[in-house]
CSV table of C-alpha atoms in Angstrom, one decimal:
chain,number,residue,atom,x,y,z
A,35,UNK,CA,18.7,-66.7,-81.4
A,36,UNK,CA,18.5,-62.9,-81.4
A,37,UNK,CA,21.1,-60.6,-82.8
A,38,UNK,CA,21.3,-56.8,-82.5
A,39,UNK,CA,18.2,-56.2,-84.6
A,40,UNK,CA,15.8,-58.9,-83.4
A,41,UNK,CA,14.8,-58.8,-79.8
A,42,UNK,CA,15.6,-61.7,-77.6
A,43,UNK,CA,12.6,-64.1,-77.0
A,44,UNK,CA,11.7,-64.9,-73.4
A,45,UNK,CA,9.1,-67.5,-72.4
A,46,UNK,CA,7.4,-66.9,-69.1
A,47,UNK,CA,5.4,-69.8,-67.6
A,48,UNK,CA,3.2,-69.2,-64.6
A,49,UNK,CA,-0.3,-70.3,-63.7
A,50,UNK,CA,-1.2,-67.0,-62.0
A,51,UNK,CA,-2.5,-64.7,-64.7
A,52,UNK,CA,-1.8,-61.4,-62.9
A,53,UNK,CA,1.8,-62.5,-62.3
A,54,UNK,CA,2.2,-63.5,-65.9
A,55,UNK,CA,0.9,-60.1,-66.9
A,56,UNK,CA,3.3,-58.3,-64.6
A,57,UNK,CA,6.4,-60.1,-65.9
A,58,UNK,CA,5.3,-59.9,-69.5
A,59,UNK,CA,4.7,-56.1,-69.1
A,60,UNK,CA,8.1,-55.5,-67.5
A,61,UNK,CA,10.0,-57.6,-70.1
A,62,UNK,CA,8.2,-56.1,-73.1
A,63,UNK,CA,9.1,-52.6,-71.8
A,64,UNK,CA,12.7,-53.8,-71.8
A,65,UNK,CA,12.3,-54.7,-75.5
A,66,UNK,CA,12.1,-58.5,-75.3
A,67,UNK,CA,9.6,-60.5,-77.3
A,68,UNK,CA,7.6,-62.3,-74.6
A,69,UNK,CA,5.8,-65.6,-75.0
A,70,UNK,CA,3.6,-66.9,-72.2
A,71,UNK,CA,2.3,-70.3,-70.9
A,72,UNK,CA,0.0,-70.9,-68.0
A,73,UNK,CA,0.8,-74.6,-67.4
A,74,UNK,CA,3.8,-76.9,-67.6
A,75,UNK,CA,2.6,-78.7,-70.7
A,76,UNK,CA,2.0,-75.5,-72.7
A,77,UNK,CA,5.4,-74.3,-71.5
A,78,UNK,CA,7.2,-77.4,-72.8
A,79,UNK,CA,5.3,-77.2,-76.1
A,80,UNK,CA,6.2,-73.5,-76.5
A,81,UNK,CA,9.9,-74.3,-75.7
A,82,UNK,CA,10.0,-77.0,-78.4
A,83,UNK,CA,8.2,-75.1,-81.0
A,84,UNK,CA,9.4,-71.5,-80.5
A,85,UNK,CA,12.9,-72.1,-79.1
A,86,UNK,CA,13.1,-69.0,-76.9
A,87,UNK,CA,16.4,-67.6,-75.8
A,88,UNK,CA,15.5,-67.8,-72.1
A,89,UNK,CA,12.7,-69.3,-70.0
A,90,UNK,CA,11.3,-68.0,-66.7
A,91,UNK,CA,9.6,-71.0,-65.1
A,92,UNK,CA,7.3,-71.2,-62.0
A,93,UNK,CA,7.6,-74.5,-60.2
A,94,UNK,CA,4.1,-75.2,-59.0
A,95,UNK,CA,2.0,-75.3,-62.3
A,96,UNK,CA,-0.8,-77.5,-63.4
A,97,UNK,CA,-0.2,-80.5,-65.7
A,98,UNK,CA,3.6,-80.4,-65.3
A,99,UNK,CA,5.7,-78.7,-62.7
A,100,UNK,CA,8.5,-76.3,-63.6
A,101,UNK,CA,11.0,-78.9,-62.5
A,102,UNK,CA,9.5,-81.4,-64.9
A,103,UNK,CA,9.7,-78.9,-67.7
A,104,UNK,CA,13.3,-78.1,-66.9
A,105,UNK,CA,14.2,-81.8,-66.7
A,106,UNK,CA,12.7,-82.5,-70.1
A,107,UNK,CA,14.4,-79.5,-71.6
A,108,UNK,CA,17.8,-80.6,-70.4
A,109,UNK,CA,17.2,-84.1,-71.7
A,110,UNK,CA,16.2,-82.8,-75.1
A,111,UNK,CA,19.2,-81.8,-77.3
A,112,UNK,CA,17.2,-79.3,-79.3
A,113,UNK,CA,16.5,-77.1,-76.2
A,114,UNK,CA,19.1,-78.3,-73.7
A,115,UNK,CA,21.1,-75.0,-74.0
A,116,UNK,CA,18.2,-72.6,-73.4
A,117,UNK,CA,18.8,-70.5,-70.3
A,118,UNK,CA,16.3,-71.1,-67.5
A,119,UNK,CA,15.5,-69.0,-64.5
A,120,UNK,CA,13.2,-70.5,-61.9
A,121,UNK,CA,10.8,-68.0,-60.4
A,122,UNK,CA,8.9,-69.6,-57.6
A,123,UNK,CA,7.5,-69.4,-54.1
A,124,UNK,CA,9.4,-72.5,-53.1
A,125,UNK,CA,12.2,-70.9,-51.2
A,126,UNK,CA,13.6,-73.8,-49.1
A,127,UNK,CA,17.3,-74.7,-49.6
A,128,UNK,CA,16.2,-78.2,-50.7
A,129,UNK,CA,14.1,-76.7,-53.6
A,130,UNK,CA,16.9,-74.4,-54.7
A,131,UNK,CA,19.2,-77.4,-54.7
A,132,UNK,CA,16.8,-79.4,-56.8
A,133,UNK,CA,16.5,-76.5,-59.3
A,134,UNK,CA,20.2,-76.1,-59.8
A,135,UNK,CA,20.9,-79.8,-59.9
A,136,UNK,CA,18.3,-80.1,-62.7
A,137,UNK,CA,20.2,-77.5,-64.6
A,138,UNK,CA,18.6,-74.2,-63.8
A,139,UNK,CA,20.8,-71.2,-64.6
A,140,UNK,CA,19.3,-69.1,-61.8
A,141,UNK,CA,16.7,-69.3,-59.0
A,142,UNK,CA,14.6,-66.4,-57.9
A,143,UNK,CA,12.1,-66.7,-55.0
A,144,UNK,CA,8.7,-65.0,-54.7
A,145,UNK,CA,7.9,-62.4,-53.6
A,146,UNK,CA,10.4,-61.1,-56.2
A,147,UNK,CA,11.7,-57.8,-57.4
A,148,UNK,CA,10.8,-57.0,-61.0
A,149,UNK,CA,13.9,-54.9,-61.3
A,150,UNK,CA,16.1,-57.8,-60.1
A,151,UNK,CA,14.4,-60.2,-62.5
A,152,UNK,CA,15.1,-57.7,-65.4
A,153,UNK,CA,18.7,-57.4,-64.4
A,154,UNK,CA,19.3,-61.1,-64.1
A,155,UNK,CA,17.6,-61.9,-67.4
A,156,UNK,CA,19.8,-59.2,-69.0
A,157,UNK,CA,22.9,-60.7,-67.5
A,158,UNK,CA,22.1,-64.3,-68.7
A,159,UNK,CA,21.2,-63.1,-72.2
A,160,UNK,CA,24.4,-61.1,-72.5
A,161,UNK,CA,26.5,-64.1,-71.5
A,162,UNK,CA,25.4,-66.0,-74.6
B,122,UNK,CA,-65.0,-75.6,-58.7
B,123,UNK,CA,-63.5,-75.8,-62.2
B,124,UNK,CA,-63.3,-72.0,-62.4
B,125,UNK,CA,-61.5,-71.8,-59.0
B,126,UNK,CA,-58.9,-74.3,-60.2
B,127,UNK,CA,-58.4,-72.4,-63.4
B,128,UNK,CA,-57.9,-69.1,-61.5
B,129,UNK,CA,-55.4,-70.9,-59.2
B,130,UNK,CA,-53.5,-72.3,-62.2
B,131,UNK,CA,-53.5,-68.8,-63.8
B,132,UNK,CA,-52.1,-67.2,-60.6
B,133,UNK,CA,-49.4,-69.8,-60.5
B,134,UNK,CA,-48.4,-69.1,-64.1
B,135,UNK,CA,-48.4,-65.4,-63.3
B,136,UNK,CA,-46.2,-65.9,-60.2
B,137,UNK,CA,-43.7,-68.1,-62.0
B,138,UNK,CA,-43.5,-65.7,-64.9
B,139,UNK,CA,-43.0,-62.7,-62.6
B,140,UNK,CA,-40.2,-64.6,-60.8
B,141,UNK,CA,-38.5,-65.5,-64.0
B,142,UNK,CA,-38.7,-61.9,-65.2
B,143,UNK,CA,-37.2,-60.7,-61.9
B,144,UNK,CA,-34.4,-63.3,-62.1
B,145,UNK,CA,-33.5,-62.5,-65.7
B,146,UNK,CA,-33.6,-58.8,-65.0
B,147,UNK,CA,-31.3,-59.2,-62.0
B,148,UNK,CA,-28.9,-61.4,-64.0
B,149,UNK,CA,-28.8,-58.7,-66.7
B,150,UNK,CA,-28.1,-56.0,-64.2
B,151,UNK,CA,-25.3,-58.1,-62.6
B,152,UNK,CA,-23.9,-58.9,-66.0
B,153,UNK,CA,-23.8,-55.3,-66.9
B,154,UNK,CA,-22.1,-54.4,-63.5
B,155,UNK,CA,-19.5,-57.2,-64.1
B,156,UNK,CA,-18.9,-55.9,-67.6
B,157,UNK,CA,-18.4,-52.4,-66.3
B,158,UNK,CA,-16.1,-53.6,-63.7
B,159,UNK,CA,-14.1,-55.7,-66.2
B,160,UNK,CA,-13.7,-52.7,-68.4
B,161,UNK,CA,-12.6,-50.6,-65.5
B,162,UNK,CA,-10.0,-53.2,-64.5
B,163,UNK,CA,-8.8,-53.4,-68.1
B,164,UNK,CA,-8.4,-49.6,-68.3
B,165,UNK,CA,-6.6,-49.3,-65.0
B,166,UNK,CA,-4.4,-52.4,-65.3
B,167,UNK,CA,-1.7,-50.8,-67.4
B,168,UNK,CA,-1.1,-47.8,-65.2
B,169,UNK,CA,-1.1,-50.1,-62.2
B,170,UNK,CA,1.6,-52.3,-63.9
B,171,UNK,CA,3.6,-49.1,-64.6
B,172,UNK,CA,3.5,-48.3,-60.9
B,173,UNK,CA,4.5,-51.8,-59.8
B,174,UNK,CA,7.0,-52.8,-62.4
B,175,UNK,CA,8.7,-49.7,-63.7
B,176,UNK,CA,11.3,-47.8,-61.8
B,177,UNK,CA,9.7,-44.4,-62.2
B,178,UNK,CA,9.9,-41.9,-59.3
B,179,UNK,CA,6.4,-40.6,-59.5
B,180,UNK,CA,3.2,-42.7,-60.0
B,181,UNK,CA,1.5,-42.7,-63.4
B,182,UNK,CA,-0.9,-39.8,-63.9
B,183,UNK,CA,-3.8,-42.1,-64.7
B,184,UNK,CA,-3.8,-43.3,-61.1
B,185,UNK,CA,-3.7,-39.9,-59.4
B,186,UNK,CA,-6.9,-38.2,-58.3
B,187,UNK,CA,-9.3,-41.0,-59.0
B,188,UNK,CA,-12.7,-39.9,-57.8
B,189,UNK,CA,-15.2,-42.6,-58.2
B,190,UNK,CA,-15.5,-45.4,-55.6
B,191,UNK,CA,-15.5,-48.0,-58.3
B,192,UNK,CA,-12.2,-46.7,-59.7
B,193,UNK,CA,-10.5,-46.5,-56.3
B,194,UNK,CA,-11.8,-50.0,-55.4
B,195,UNK,CA,-10.4,-51.4,-58.7
B,196,UNK,CA,-7.0,-49.8,-58.1
B,197,UNK,CA,-6.9,-51.0,-54.5
B,198,UNK,CA,-7.8,-54.5,-55.6
B,199,UNK,CA,-5.1,-54.6,-58.3
B,200,UNK,CA,-2.4,-53.2,-56.1
B,201,UNK,CA,-3.3,-55.4,-53.1
B,202,UNK,CA,-2.9,-58.4,-55.4
B,203,UNK,CA,0.6,-57.3,-56.5
B,204,UNK,CA,1.7,-56.2,-53.1
B,205,UNK,CA,2.1,-59.8,-52.0
B,206,UNK,CA,4.0,-60.9,-55.1
B,207,UNK,CA,6.7,-58.3,-55.2
B,208,UNK,CA,9.3,-57.0,-52.8
B,209,UNK,CA,12.0,-54.2,-52.8
B,210,UNK,CA,11.4,-51.0,-54.6
B,211,UNK,CA,8.2,-52.2,-56.2
B,212,UNK,CA,6.6,-53.0,-52.9
B,213,UNK,CA,7.7,-49.7,-51.5
B,214,UNK,CA,6.1,-47.9,-54.4
B,215,UNK,CA,2.8,-49.7,-53.9
B,216,UNK,CA,2.8,-49.0,-50.1
B,217,UNK,CA,3.8,-45.4,-50.6
B,218,UNK,CA,1.1,-44.8,-53.3
B,219,UNK,CA,-1.6,-46.4,-51.2
B,220,UNK,CA,-0.7,-44.4,-48.2
B,221,UNK,CA,-0.3,-41.1,-50.1
B,222,UNK,CA,-3.6,-41.4,-51.9
B,223,UNK,CA,-5.6,-42.2,-48.8
B,224,UNK,CA,-6.3,-45.9,-49.4
B,225,UNK,CA,-4.7,-47.0,-46.2
B,226,UNK,CA,-6.4,-44.3,-44.1
B,227,UNK,CA,-9.8,-45.3,-45.6
B,228,UNK,CA,-9.2,-48.9,-44.7
B,229,UNK,CA,-8.0,-48.0,-41.2
B,230,UNK,CA,-11.1,-45.9,-40.7
B,231,UNK,CA,-13.2,-48.9,-41.5
B,232,UNK,CA,-11.6,-50.8,-38.6
B,233,UNK,CA,-13.8,-48.7,-36.4
B,234,UNK,CA,-17.0,-49.6,-38.2
B,235,UNK,CA,-19.9,-50.9,-36.1
B,236,UNK,CA,-20.3,-53.8,-38.7
B,237,UNK,CA,-18.0,-56.8,-38.0
B,238,UNK,CA,-17.8,-57.8,-41.6
B,239,UNK,CA,-16.6,-54.3,-42.6
B,240,UNK,CA,-13.9,-54.3,-39.8
B,241,UNK,CA,-12.7,-57.8,-40.9
B,242,UNK,CA,-12.6,-56.7,-44.6
B,243,UNK,CA,-10.6,-53.6,-43.6
B,244,UNK,CA,-8.1,-55.7,-41.6
B,245,UNK,CA,-7.6,-58.0,-44.5
B,246,UNK,CA,-7.3,-55.1,-46.9
B,247,UNK,CA,-4.6,-53.5,-44.8
B,248,UNK,CA,-2.7,-56.8,-44.8
B,249,UNK,CA,-3.0,-57.0,-48.5
B,250,UNK,CA,-1.8,-53.4,-48.9
B,251,UNK,CA,1.3,-54.3,-46.9
B,252,UNK,CA,1.7,-50.6,-46.1
B,253,UNK,CA,3.7,-50.0,-42.8
B,254,UNK,CA,1.3,-47.1,-42.1
B,255,UNK,CA,-1.5,-49.6,-41.6
B,256,UNK,CA,0.4,-51.6,-39.0
B,257,UNK,CA,-0.3,-49.4,-36.0
B,258,UNK,CA,-4.0,-49.6,-36.5
B,259,UNK,CA,-3.8,-53.4,-36.7
B,260,UNK,CA,-1.8,-53.6,-33.5
B,261,UNK,CA,-4.6,-51.8,-31.7
B,262,UNK,CA,-7.1,-54.2,-33.2
B,263,UNK,CA,-5.1,-57.2,-31.8
B,264,UNK,CA,-5.5,-55.8,-28.2
B,265,UNK,CA,-8.9,-54.0,-28.3
B,266,UNK,CA,-11.1,-55.6,-30.9
B,267,UNK,CA,-14.2,-57.4,-29.5
B,268,UNK,CA,-14.6,-59.9,-32.4
B,269,UNK,CA,-12.4,-63.0,-32.3
B,270,UNK,CA,-12.7,-63.3,-36.1
B,271,UNK,CA,-11.5,-59.8,-36.7
B,272,UNK,CA,-8.6,-60.3,-34.4
B,273,UNK,CA,-7.6,-63.4,-36.3
B,274,UNK,CA,-7.6,-61.5,-39.6
B,275,UNK,CA,-5.7,-58.7,-38.0
B,276,UNK,CA,-3.0,-61.0,-36.7
B,277,UNK,CA,-2.5,-62.6,-40.2
B,278,UNK,CA,-2.5,-59.1,-41.7
B,279,UNK,CA,0.1,-57.8,-39.3
B,280,UNK,CA,2.3,-60.9,-40.0
B,281,UNK,CA,2.3,-59.8,-43.7
B,282,UNK,CA,3.1,-56.2,-43.0
B,283,UNK,CA,5.7,-56.5,-40.2
B,284,UNK,CA,7.1,-53.5,-38.5
B,285,UNK,CA,8.7,-52.7,-35.2
B,286,UNK,CA,5.6,-53.2,-33.0
B,287,UNK,CA,4.1,-56.2,-34.8
B,288,UNK,CA,5.8,-59.0,-32.8
B,289,UNK,CA,5.2,-57.6,-29.3
B,290,UNK,CA,1.5,-57.0,-30.3
B,291,UNK,CA,1.1,-60.5,-31.5
B,292,UNK,CA,2.7,-62.0,-28.4
B,293,UNK,CA,0.7,-59.8,-26.1
B,294,UNK,CA,-2.5,-60.7,-27.8
B,295,UNK,CA,-1.6,-64.4,-27.6
B,296,UNK,CA,-0.8,-64.0,-23.8
B,297,UNK,CA,-4.3,-62.6,-23.3
B,298,UNK,CA,-5.9,-65.4,-25.2
B,299,UNK,CA,-7.2,-62.9,-27.8
B,300,UNK,CA,-5.8,-65.0,-30.6
B,301,UNK,CA,-5.1,-68.8,-30.7
B,302,UNK,CA,-1.5,-70.0,-30.3
B,303,UNK,CA,-1.4,-71.4,-33.9
B,304,UNK,CA,-2.5,-68.0,-35.4
B,305,UNK,CA,0.1,-66.2,-33.3
B,306,UNK,CA,2.8,-68.7,-34.4
B,307,UNK,CA,1.9,-68.2,-38.1
B,308,UNK,CA,2.0,-64.4,-37.7
B,309,UNK,CA,5.4,-64.6,-36.0
B,310,UNK,CA,6.7,-66.9,-38.8
B,311,UNK,CA,5.4,-64.5,-41.4
B,312,UNK,CA,7.3,-61.7,-39.6
B,313,UNK,CA,10.4,-63.8,-40.0
B,314,UNK,CA,13.8,-62.7,-38.7
B,315,UNK,CA,12.6,-59.2,-38.1
B,316,UNK,CA,10.8,-60.4,-35.0
B,317,UNK,CA,13.4,-62.9,-33.9
B,318,UNK,CA,14.7,-60.9,-30.8
B,319,UNK,CA,11.1,-60.7,-29.5
B,320,UNK,CA,10.5,-64.4,-30.0
B,321,UNK,CA,13.7,-65.3,-28.2
B,322,UNK,CA,12.7,-63.0,-25.3
B,323,UNK,CA,9.3,-64.7,-25.3
B,324,UNK,CA,10.8,-68.0,-24.1
B,325,UNK,CA,10.9,-66.3,-20.7
B,326,UNK,CA,7.4,-64.8,-20.9
B,327,UNK,CA,5.1,-65.3,-17.8
B,328,UNK,CA,2.5,-67.1,-20.0
B,329,UNK,CA,3.4,-70.8,-20.7
B,330,UNK,CA,1.3,-70.6,-23.9
B,331,UNK,CA,3.5,-67.8,-25.2
B,332,UNK,CA,6.6,-69.7,-24.1
B,333,UNK,CA,5.5,-72.8,-26.0
B,334,UNK,CA,4.6,-70.7,-29.1
B,335,UNK,CA,8.0,-69.0,-28.9
B,336,UNK,CA,9.9,-72.4,-28.8
B,337,UNK,CA,7.9,-73.8,-31.7
B,338,UNK,CA,8.5,-70.6,-33.8
B,339,UNK,CA,12.2,-70.6,-33.0
B,340,UNK,CA,12.4,-74.2,-34.2
B,341,UNK,CA,11.1,-73.1,-37.5
B,342,UNK,CA,12.8,-69.7,-37.7
B,343,UNK,CA,16.1,-69.8,-35.9
B,344,UNK,CA,19.3,-71.3,-37.2
B,345,UNK,CA,22.3,-73.1,-35.7
B,346,UNK,CA,24.3,-70.0,-36.2
B,347,UNK,CA,22.1,-67.9,-33.9
B,348,UNK,CA,23.6,-68.2,-30.4
B,349,UNK,CA,20.7,-66.4,-28.7
B,350,UNK,CA,18.1,-68.8,-30.1
B,351,UNK,CA,20.1,-71.9,-29.1
B,352,UNK,CA,20.8,-70.6,-25.6
B,353,UNK,CA,17.1,-69.8,-25.1
B,354,UNK,CA,15.9,-73.2,-26.3
B,355,UNK,CA,18.5,-75.1,-24.3
B,356,UNK,CA,17.5,-73.2,-21.2
B,357,UNK,CA,13.8,-73.9,-21.8
B,358,UNK,CA,14.4,-77.6,-22.5
B,359,UNK,CA,15.8,-78.2,-19.0
B,360,UNK,CA,14.5,-75.4,-16.8
B,361,UNK,CA,10.9,-74.4,-17.9
B,362,UNK,CA,8.4,-75.2,-15.2
B,363,UNK,CA,5.8,-76.5,-17.7
B,364,UNK,CA,6.5,-79.9,-19.3
B,365,UNK,CA,4.8,-79.0,-22.7
B,366,UNK,CA,7.2,-76.0,-23.0
B,367,UNK,CA,10.2,-78.2,-22.3
B,368,UNK,CA,8.9,-80.7,-24.9
B,369,UNK,CA,8.4,-77.9,-27.4
B,370,UNK,CA,11.9,-76.7,-26.7
B,371,UNK,CA,13.4,-80.1,-27.3
B,372,UNK,CA,11.5,-80.5,-30.5
B,373,UNK,CA,12.8,-77.1,-31.7
B,374,UNK,CA,16.4,-78.0,-30.8
B,375,UNK,CA,16.0,-81.1,-32.9
B,376,UNK,CA,15.3,-78.8,-35.9
B,377,UNK,CA,17.8,-76.0,-35.4
B,378,UNK,CA,20.3,-77.2,-32.9
B,379,UNK,CA,23.7,-78.8,-33.3
B,380,UNK,CA,26.1,-81.0,-31.3
B,381,UNK,CA,26.4,-78.2,-28.8
B,382,UNK,CA,22.8,-78.9,-27.7
B,383,UNK,CA,23.9,-82.4,-26.4
B,384,UNK,CA,24.1,-81.3,-22.8
B,385,UNK,CA,20.6,-79.8,-22.8
B,386,UNK,CA,19.2,-82.8,-24.5
B,387,UNK,CA,20.9,-85.1,-22.0
B,388,UNK,CA,19.3,-83.1,-19.2
B,389,UNK,CA,15.9,-83.4,-20.9
B,390,UNK,CA,16.3,-87.2,-21.3
B,391,UNK,CA,16.1,-87.6,-17.5
B,392,UNK,CA,13.0,-85.3,-17.3
B,393,UNK,CA,10.3,-86.7,-15.0
B,394,UNK,CA,7.7,-86.3,-17.9
B,395,UNK,CA,7.8,-89.1,-20.5
B,396,UNK,CA,6.7,-86.6,-23.3
B,397,UNK,CA,9.9,-84.5,-22.6
B,398,UNK,CA,12.2,-87.6,-22.5
B,399,UNK,CA,10.7,-88.8,-25.8
B,400,UNK,CA,11.0,-85.4,-27.4
B,401,UNK,CA,14.6,-85.1,-26.2
B,402,UNK,CA,15.4,-88.6,-27.7
B,403,UNK,CA,13.9,-87.6,-31.0
B,404,UNK,CA,15.9,-84.4,-31.1
B,405,UNK,CA,19.1,-86.3,-30.3
B,406,UNK,CA,18.3,-88.7,-33.1
B,407,UNK,CA,17.8,-85.8,-35.6
B,408,UNK,CA,21.0,-84.2,-34.6
B,409,UNK,CA,22.9,-87.5,-34.1
B,410,UNK,CA,24.4,-86.3,-30.8
B,411,UNK,CA,26.9,-89.0,-29.7
B,412,UNK,CA,27.2,-87.8,-26.1
B,413,UNK,CA,23.7,-88.9,-25.2
B,414,UNK,CA,24.5,-92.6,-26.1
B,415,UNK,CA,24.7,-93.9,-22.5
B,416,UNK,CA,21.3,-92.3,-21.7
B,417,UNK,CA,19.7,-93.6,-24.9
B,418,UNK,CA,20.9,-97.1,-23.9
B,419,UNK,CA,19.3,-96.7,-20.5
B,420,UNK,CA,16.0,-95.3,-21.9
B,421,UNK,CA,15.5,-98.5,-24.0
B,422,UNK,CA,14.2,-99.9,-20.7
B,423,UNK,CA,12.0,-96.9,-19.9
B,424,UNK,CA,8.6,-97.8,-18.3
B,425,UNK,CA,6.9,-95.7,-21.0
B,426,UNK,CA,6.8,-97.4,-24.4
B,427,UNK,CA,6.7,-94.0,-26.2
B,428,UNK,CA,10.1,-93.2,-24.6
B,429,UNK,CA,11.6,-96.6,-25.2
B,430,UNK,CA,10.5,-96.5,-28.9
B,431,UNK,CA,12.1,-93.0,-29.2
B,432,UNK,CA,15.3,-94.3,-27.5
B,433,UNK,CA,15.3,-97.1,-30.0
B,434,UNK,CA,15.5,-94.6,-32.9
B,435,UNK,CA,18.3,-92.8,-31.1
B,436,UNK,CA,20.2,-96.1,-30.6
B,437,UNK,CA,19.7,-97.0,-34.2
B,438,UNK,CA,20.9,-93.6,-35.5
B,439,UNK,CA,24.0,-93.7,-33.3
B,440,UNK,CA,24.5,-97.4,-34.2
B,441,UNK,CA,25.0,-98.2,-30.5
B,442,UNK,CA,26.5,-101.5,-29.4
B,443,UNK,CA,24.4,-103.3,-26.9
B,444,UNK,CA,21.0,-104.9,-26.6
B,445,UNK,CA,19.3,-105.3,-29.9
B,446,UNK,CA,15.8,-104.8,-28.7
B,447,UNK,CA,12.7,-104.7,-30.8
B,448,UNK,CA,12.6,-101.0,-30.4
B,449,UNK,CA,16.1,-100.6,-31.9
B,450,UNK,CA,15.1,-102.8,-34.8
B,451,UNK,CA,12.0,-100.8,-35.3
B,452,UNK,CA,14.0,-97.5,-35.1
B,453,UNK,CA,16.5,-98.9,-37.7
B,454,UNK,CA,13.6,-99.6,-40.0
B,455,UNK,CA,12.0,-96.2,-39.4
B,456,UNK,CA,15.2,-94.4,-40.1
B,457,UNK,CA,15.8,-96.5,-43.3
B,458,UNK,CA,12.3,-95.4,-44.4
B,459,UNK,CA,13.2,-91.8,-43.9
B,460,UNK,CA,11.9,-91.0,-40.4
B,461,UNK,CA,12.4,-87.3,-39.6
C-alpha cells in the first residue's frame, strides 16, 4: 500500500508492447510506480508477488485471459481487494457484464483515452 | 579430361564462394539498416509518446521540422500505430500533427502515383493516420481508382477515418460494383452510428445490392430504440421487390427489433419465397413475438422443409399448444442447446 511518500504501484498487463509502453509512460509521468506483464500468467505472478495497488488488465492475452486473472485474484484472499480496471477491445455489453460480474472495479474499452484512464485510476486509488 | 574436370570444380567453388560473400554482405548491410532504424525508433519513441499521451497544447519540439525521410517514416509509423489505439484528445492531437506537418498531404499525393502498390500503401497509411483531412482523397479513390485492390484498401481506410462524406461514398462505390458488398458493409460498420442516417436511407436505394447491405448493417448497428431503423427494416421485410433484401431485413429485425416488429414479421411469414418465410420465422423466434403464433402453427405444414423447420423453432420458443411434430421437437432441442 502506498502512503503520501511512496508512489502507488500499478500493474499493467497487455500483450501489445506499444500499448504497454504508452500506458506505462502516461502513468509514470503521473508519478506511479508501474509494473508490466505481457501475458496472463506473468500478470498473475506479478500480482501475487508484488501486490500492486491497482491492476490494468487486457482481456485477450496469451496463456491466461484478463478475465481468468481477475477470477483468480478475487478467489485469492491475499489479492482479492486489489483494484482492477479492465482495458480491452471487447466492447460488447456481454463482455462488460462478465467483467463486472467477476469483480472488476471499472471497464474501459479500446480505443481509449489516456487522459480518461489516468483520471479513473486516480479516482479508484483515492477511494482506498 | 582430368584438367577440364578440375577447372569445372574450381569454377564451382569460386561461384559458391562469391554467392556466399554476396549473401553475407547483403545480410550485414540489412542488419546495419535494421539497427539504424531501431535506434531511430528508440530516439523518437519518447517524443511520440509525449504527443500521444500528455495533454500538452503544442507538439514536442523533437518532432517538429524532421528532415530526413527515415525520421519522418519512423514518426509516421509510430503515430499510425497509436492512432488506432486511442481516442478523444489524444487522437485529435495525432491527426492534427500529421496534417500540420505534411504527413497526410504526402500520403494523399501518393494516391496519384502510377504504381499500384504505392497507391495502396498510401490509402492504408491514410486510414492508419485517421486524420479527417485524408478522408476526401479516399472518397475520390472509391469512385475513380482503377485498381480493385486499392479501392478495397481505401474503403477500409475510410471506415476507420469516418467523416461526413464517408458513408455516401462507400454506398455509391458499392452501388457501382467498385467494392464488394462485404467490404462496404464492414466499412459502414466501422463508421458506426455516425453513418446511420445514410444507411437507413440506403434501404430505399435503387440498387438491390445496396439495399441488402443496408439491411444487414442495420441489423448489426441499429437498436430497438431507433425508430427510423425499425421502420426502414419493417418496410423492407414486406415491401422490397427483391426476395434476398426482404430476407436480409427479416434477419436484421430478428437482431434489433422488438415486439412491435410482429406485424411486419407476420407479413413476411406469408411471403411467396421460402427463404423469406424461414427468415421471418427465425426472427420471430429470436424476438419471441407471440402474435405470429397462428402463422407459425400453419407453417409447420409448409411444403418447404426449411420453412417447416424454422416454424418448429418458433413453435417451440412460443411453447405453442398443438401438433407436436418432429420439427417442434427438433426446435425445442435446438433452443435448449442455445440456438441463436
